[in-house]
XYZ file of N, CA and C in Angstrom:
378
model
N 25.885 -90.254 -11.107
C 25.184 -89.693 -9.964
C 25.319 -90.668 -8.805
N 26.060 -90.102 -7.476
C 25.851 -91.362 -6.885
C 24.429 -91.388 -5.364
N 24.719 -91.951 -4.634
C 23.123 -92.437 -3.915
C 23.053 -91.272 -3.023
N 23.755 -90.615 -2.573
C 22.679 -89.360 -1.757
C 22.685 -88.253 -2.568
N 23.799 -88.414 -3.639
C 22.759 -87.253 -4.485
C 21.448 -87.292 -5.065
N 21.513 -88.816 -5.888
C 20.544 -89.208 -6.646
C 18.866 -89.174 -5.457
N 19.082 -89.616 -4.087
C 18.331 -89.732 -3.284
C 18.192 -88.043 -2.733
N 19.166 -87.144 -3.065
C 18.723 -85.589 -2.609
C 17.939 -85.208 -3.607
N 17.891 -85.232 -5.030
C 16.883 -84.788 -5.846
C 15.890 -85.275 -6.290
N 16.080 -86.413 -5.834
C 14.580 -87.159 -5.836
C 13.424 -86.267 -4.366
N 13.987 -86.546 -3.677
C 13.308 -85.810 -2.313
C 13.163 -84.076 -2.702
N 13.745 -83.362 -3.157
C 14.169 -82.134 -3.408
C 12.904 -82.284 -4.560
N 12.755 -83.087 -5.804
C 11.669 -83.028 -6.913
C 10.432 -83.236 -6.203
N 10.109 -84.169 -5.113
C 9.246 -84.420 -4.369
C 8.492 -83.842 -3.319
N 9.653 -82.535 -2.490
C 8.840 -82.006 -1.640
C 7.679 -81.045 -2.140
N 7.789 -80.314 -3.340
C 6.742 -79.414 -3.685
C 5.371 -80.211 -4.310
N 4.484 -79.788 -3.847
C 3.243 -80.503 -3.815
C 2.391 -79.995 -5.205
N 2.937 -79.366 -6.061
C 2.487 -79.681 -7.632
C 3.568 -80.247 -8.467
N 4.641 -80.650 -7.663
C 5.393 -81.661 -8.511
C 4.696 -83.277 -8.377
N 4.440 -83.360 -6.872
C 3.751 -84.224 -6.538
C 2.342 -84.473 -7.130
N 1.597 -83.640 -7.668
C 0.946 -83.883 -8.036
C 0.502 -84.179 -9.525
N 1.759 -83.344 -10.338
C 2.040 -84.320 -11.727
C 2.400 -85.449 -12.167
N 3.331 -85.795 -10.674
C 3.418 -87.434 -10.540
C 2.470 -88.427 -10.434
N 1.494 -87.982 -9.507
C -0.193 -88.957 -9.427
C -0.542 -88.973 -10.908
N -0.883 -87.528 -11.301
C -1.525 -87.567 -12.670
C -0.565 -88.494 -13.989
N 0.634 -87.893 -14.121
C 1.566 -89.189 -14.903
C 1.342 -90.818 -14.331
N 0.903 -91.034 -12.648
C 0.792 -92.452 -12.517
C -0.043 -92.967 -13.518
N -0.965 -92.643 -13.478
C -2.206 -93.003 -14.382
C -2.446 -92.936 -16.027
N -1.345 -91.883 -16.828
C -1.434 -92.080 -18.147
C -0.645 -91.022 -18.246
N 0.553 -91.691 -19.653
C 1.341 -90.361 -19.742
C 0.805 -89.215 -20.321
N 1.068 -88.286 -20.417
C 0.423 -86.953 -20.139
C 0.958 -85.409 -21.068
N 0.994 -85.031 -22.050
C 1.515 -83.872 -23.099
C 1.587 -82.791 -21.808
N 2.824 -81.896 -22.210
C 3.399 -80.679 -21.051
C 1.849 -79.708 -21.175
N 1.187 -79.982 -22.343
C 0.297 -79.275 -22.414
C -0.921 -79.195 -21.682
N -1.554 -80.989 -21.788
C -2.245 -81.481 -20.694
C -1.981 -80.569 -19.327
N -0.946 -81.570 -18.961
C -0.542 -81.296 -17.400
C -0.896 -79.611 -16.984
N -0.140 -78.990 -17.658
C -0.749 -77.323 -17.549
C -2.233 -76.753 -17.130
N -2.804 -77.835 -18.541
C -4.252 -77.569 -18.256
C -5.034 -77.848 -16.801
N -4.054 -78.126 -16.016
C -4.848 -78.594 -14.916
C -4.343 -77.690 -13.596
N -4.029 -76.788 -13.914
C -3.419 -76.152 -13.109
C -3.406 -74.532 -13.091
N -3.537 -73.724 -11.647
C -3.784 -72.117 -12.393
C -2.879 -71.559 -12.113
N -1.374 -72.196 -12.312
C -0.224 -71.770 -12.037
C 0.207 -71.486 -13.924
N 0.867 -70.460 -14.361
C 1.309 -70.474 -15.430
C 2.291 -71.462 -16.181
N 2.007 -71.472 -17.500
C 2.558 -72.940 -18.016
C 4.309 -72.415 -18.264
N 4.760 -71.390 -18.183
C 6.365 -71.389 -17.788
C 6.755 -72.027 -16.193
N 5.772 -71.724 -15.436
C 5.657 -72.334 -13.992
C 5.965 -73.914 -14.036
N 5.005 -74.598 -14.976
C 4.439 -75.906 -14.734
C 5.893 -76.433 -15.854
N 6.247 -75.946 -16.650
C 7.369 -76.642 -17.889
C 8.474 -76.143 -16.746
N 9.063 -75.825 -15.986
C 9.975 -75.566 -14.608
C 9.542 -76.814 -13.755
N 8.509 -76.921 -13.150
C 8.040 -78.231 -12.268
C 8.775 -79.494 -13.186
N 8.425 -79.250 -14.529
C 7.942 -80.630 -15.229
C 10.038 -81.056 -15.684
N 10.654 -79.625 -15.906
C 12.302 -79.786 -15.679
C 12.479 -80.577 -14.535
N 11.882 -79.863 -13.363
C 12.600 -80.388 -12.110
C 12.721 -81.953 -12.070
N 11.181 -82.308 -12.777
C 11.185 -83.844 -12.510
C 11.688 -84.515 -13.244
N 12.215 -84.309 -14.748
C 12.809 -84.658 -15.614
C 14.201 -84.713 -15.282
N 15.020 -83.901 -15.009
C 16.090 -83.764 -13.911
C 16.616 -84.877 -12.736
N 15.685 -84.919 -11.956
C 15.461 -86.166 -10.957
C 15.726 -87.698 -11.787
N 14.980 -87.642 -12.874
C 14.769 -89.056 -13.394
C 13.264 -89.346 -12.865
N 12.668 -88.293 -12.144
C 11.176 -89.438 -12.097
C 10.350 -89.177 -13.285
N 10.255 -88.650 -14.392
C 9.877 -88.395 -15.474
C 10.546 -88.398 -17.327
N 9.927 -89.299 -17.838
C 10.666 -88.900 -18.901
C 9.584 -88.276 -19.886
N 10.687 -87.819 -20.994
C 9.471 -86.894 -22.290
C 10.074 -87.785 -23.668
N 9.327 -87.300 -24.319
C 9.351 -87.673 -25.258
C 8.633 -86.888 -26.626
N 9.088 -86.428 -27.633
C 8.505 -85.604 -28.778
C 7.975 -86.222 -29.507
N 6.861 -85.932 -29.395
C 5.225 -86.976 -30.978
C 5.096 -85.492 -31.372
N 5.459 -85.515 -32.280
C 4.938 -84.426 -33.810
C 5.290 -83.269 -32.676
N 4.384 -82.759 -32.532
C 4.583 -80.965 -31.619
C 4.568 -81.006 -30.406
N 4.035 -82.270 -29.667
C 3.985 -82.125 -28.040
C 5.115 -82.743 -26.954
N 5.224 -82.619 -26.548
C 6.202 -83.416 -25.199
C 5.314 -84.296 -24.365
N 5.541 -85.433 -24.439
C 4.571 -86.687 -23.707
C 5.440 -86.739 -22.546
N 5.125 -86.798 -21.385
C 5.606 -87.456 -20.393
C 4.974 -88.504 -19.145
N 6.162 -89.447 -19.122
C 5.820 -90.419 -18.695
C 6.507 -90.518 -17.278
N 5.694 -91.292 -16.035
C 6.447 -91.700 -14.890
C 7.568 -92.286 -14.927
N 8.444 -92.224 -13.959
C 9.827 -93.229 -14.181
C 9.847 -93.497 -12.846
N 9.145 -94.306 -11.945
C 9.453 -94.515 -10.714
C 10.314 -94.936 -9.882
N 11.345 -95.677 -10.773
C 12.375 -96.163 -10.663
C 13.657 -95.192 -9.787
N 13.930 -94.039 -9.984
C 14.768 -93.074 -8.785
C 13.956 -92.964 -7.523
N 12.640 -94.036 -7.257
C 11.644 -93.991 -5.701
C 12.527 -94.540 -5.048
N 12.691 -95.787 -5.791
C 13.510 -96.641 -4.768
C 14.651 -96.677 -4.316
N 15.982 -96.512 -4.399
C 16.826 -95.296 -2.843
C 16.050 -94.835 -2.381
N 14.945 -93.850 -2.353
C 14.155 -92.845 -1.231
C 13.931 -94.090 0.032
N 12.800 -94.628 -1.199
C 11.798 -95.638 -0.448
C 12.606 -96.543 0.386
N 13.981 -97.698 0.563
C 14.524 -98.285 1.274
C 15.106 -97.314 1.788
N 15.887 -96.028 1.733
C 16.049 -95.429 3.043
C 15.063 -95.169 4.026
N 13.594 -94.516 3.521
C 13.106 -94.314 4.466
C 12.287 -95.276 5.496
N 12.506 -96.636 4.717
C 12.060 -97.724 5.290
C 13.119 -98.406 5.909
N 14.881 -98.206 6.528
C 15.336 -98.269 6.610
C 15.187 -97.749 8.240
N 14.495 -96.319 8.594
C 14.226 -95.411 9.549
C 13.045 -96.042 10.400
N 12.137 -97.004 9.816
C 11.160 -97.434 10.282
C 11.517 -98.139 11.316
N 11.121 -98.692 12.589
C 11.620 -98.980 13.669
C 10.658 -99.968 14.219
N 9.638 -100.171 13.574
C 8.255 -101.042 13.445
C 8.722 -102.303 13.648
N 9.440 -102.655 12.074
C 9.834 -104.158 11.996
C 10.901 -104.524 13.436
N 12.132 -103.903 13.768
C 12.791 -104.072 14.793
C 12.199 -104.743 15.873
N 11.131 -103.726 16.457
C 10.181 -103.911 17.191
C 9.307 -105.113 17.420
N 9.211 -105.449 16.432
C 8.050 -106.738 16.239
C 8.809 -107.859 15.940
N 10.112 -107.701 15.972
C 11.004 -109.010 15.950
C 11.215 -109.030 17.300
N 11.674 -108.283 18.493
C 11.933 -108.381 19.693
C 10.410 -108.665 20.384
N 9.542 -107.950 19.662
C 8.246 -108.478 20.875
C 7.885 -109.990 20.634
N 7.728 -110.397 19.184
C 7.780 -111.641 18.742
C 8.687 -112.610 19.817
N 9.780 -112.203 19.719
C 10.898 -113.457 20.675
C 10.381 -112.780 21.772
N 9.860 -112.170 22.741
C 9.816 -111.885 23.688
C 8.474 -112.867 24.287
N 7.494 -112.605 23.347
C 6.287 -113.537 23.294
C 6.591 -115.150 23.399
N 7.511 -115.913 22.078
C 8.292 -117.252 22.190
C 8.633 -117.509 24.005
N 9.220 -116.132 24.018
C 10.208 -116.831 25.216
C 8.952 -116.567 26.715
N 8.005 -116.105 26.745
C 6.941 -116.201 27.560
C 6.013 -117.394 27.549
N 5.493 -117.853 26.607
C 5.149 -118.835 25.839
C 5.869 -120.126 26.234
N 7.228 -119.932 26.093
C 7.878 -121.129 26.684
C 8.191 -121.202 28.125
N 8.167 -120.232 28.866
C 8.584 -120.297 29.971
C 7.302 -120.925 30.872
N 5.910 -120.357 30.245
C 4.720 -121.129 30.865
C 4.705 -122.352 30.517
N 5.461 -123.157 29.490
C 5.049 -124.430 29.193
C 6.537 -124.834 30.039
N 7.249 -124.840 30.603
C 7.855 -125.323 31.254
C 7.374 -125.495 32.653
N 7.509 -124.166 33.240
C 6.194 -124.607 34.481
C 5.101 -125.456 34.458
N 3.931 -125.394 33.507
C 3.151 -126.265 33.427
C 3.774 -128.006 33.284
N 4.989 -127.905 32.877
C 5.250 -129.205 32.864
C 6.409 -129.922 34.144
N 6.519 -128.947 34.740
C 7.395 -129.252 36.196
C 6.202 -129.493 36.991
N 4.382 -128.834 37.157
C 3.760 -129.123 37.896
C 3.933 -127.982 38.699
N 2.611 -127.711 40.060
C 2.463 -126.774 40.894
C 3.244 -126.729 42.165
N 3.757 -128.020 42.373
C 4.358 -127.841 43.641
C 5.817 -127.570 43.468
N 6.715 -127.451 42.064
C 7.622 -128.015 42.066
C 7.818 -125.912 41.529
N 6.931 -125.962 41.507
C 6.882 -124.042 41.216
C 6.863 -123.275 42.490
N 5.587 -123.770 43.308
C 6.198 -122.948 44.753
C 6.976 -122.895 45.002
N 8.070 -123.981 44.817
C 9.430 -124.524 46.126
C 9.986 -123.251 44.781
N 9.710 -123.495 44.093
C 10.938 -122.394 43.055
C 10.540 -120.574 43.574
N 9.403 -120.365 44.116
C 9.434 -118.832 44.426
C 9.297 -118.722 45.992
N 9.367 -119.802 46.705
C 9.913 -119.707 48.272
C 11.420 -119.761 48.711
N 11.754 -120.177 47.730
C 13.327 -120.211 47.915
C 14.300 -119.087 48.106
């Protein structure tokens, strides 16, 4: 699988918001196909389709104990998503240029202050 596929079905398992929400519930303890159902008033052919999709992706794995299907988080296909979309963030950029922008203000007053007041007029009458 390579990275924008693997990163299309991760996003694709993610946009529907009861896939998303078997994922919260798997954060917290893995979980029988049966469980997960129970929590939901969508039919359990519905929810074993959700629970493919995510199995599919890689953000879920199963596993067979005696009669049930356990499944567990696999968070591990987040990360492609997560550094692309932190990749888009424009924050950090930002705060590296205001940062040096600040340095270089910062220094420019301590240079004046250290040439003195008169030696600053003659510099903006000129």
């Amino acid at each position: 699988m390579g990275y924008a596929s693997g990163v299309d079905e991760v996003a694709v398992a993610i946009a529907d918001p009861v896939r998303r929400h078997i994922l919260t519930m798997l954060r917290d303890e893995p979980l029988s196909a049966g469980d997960i159902a129970q929590r939901f008033t969508i039919s359990r052919p519905a929810v074993s389709r959700h629970l493919r999709v995510l199995r599919e992706s890689g953000l879920v794995r199963d596993e067979l104990v005696g009669r049930q299907r356990i499944y567990r988080l696999d968070p591990g296909p987040l990360a492609p998503l997560r550094d692309w979309l932190t990749g888009l963030s424009t924050v950090d950029r930002w705060e590296r240029h205001l940062d040096a922008l600040e340095t270089e203000v910062y220094r420019t007053r301590r240079e004046r202050r250290s040439r003195g007041p008169a030696e600053h007029r003659r510099e903006h009458t000129a």
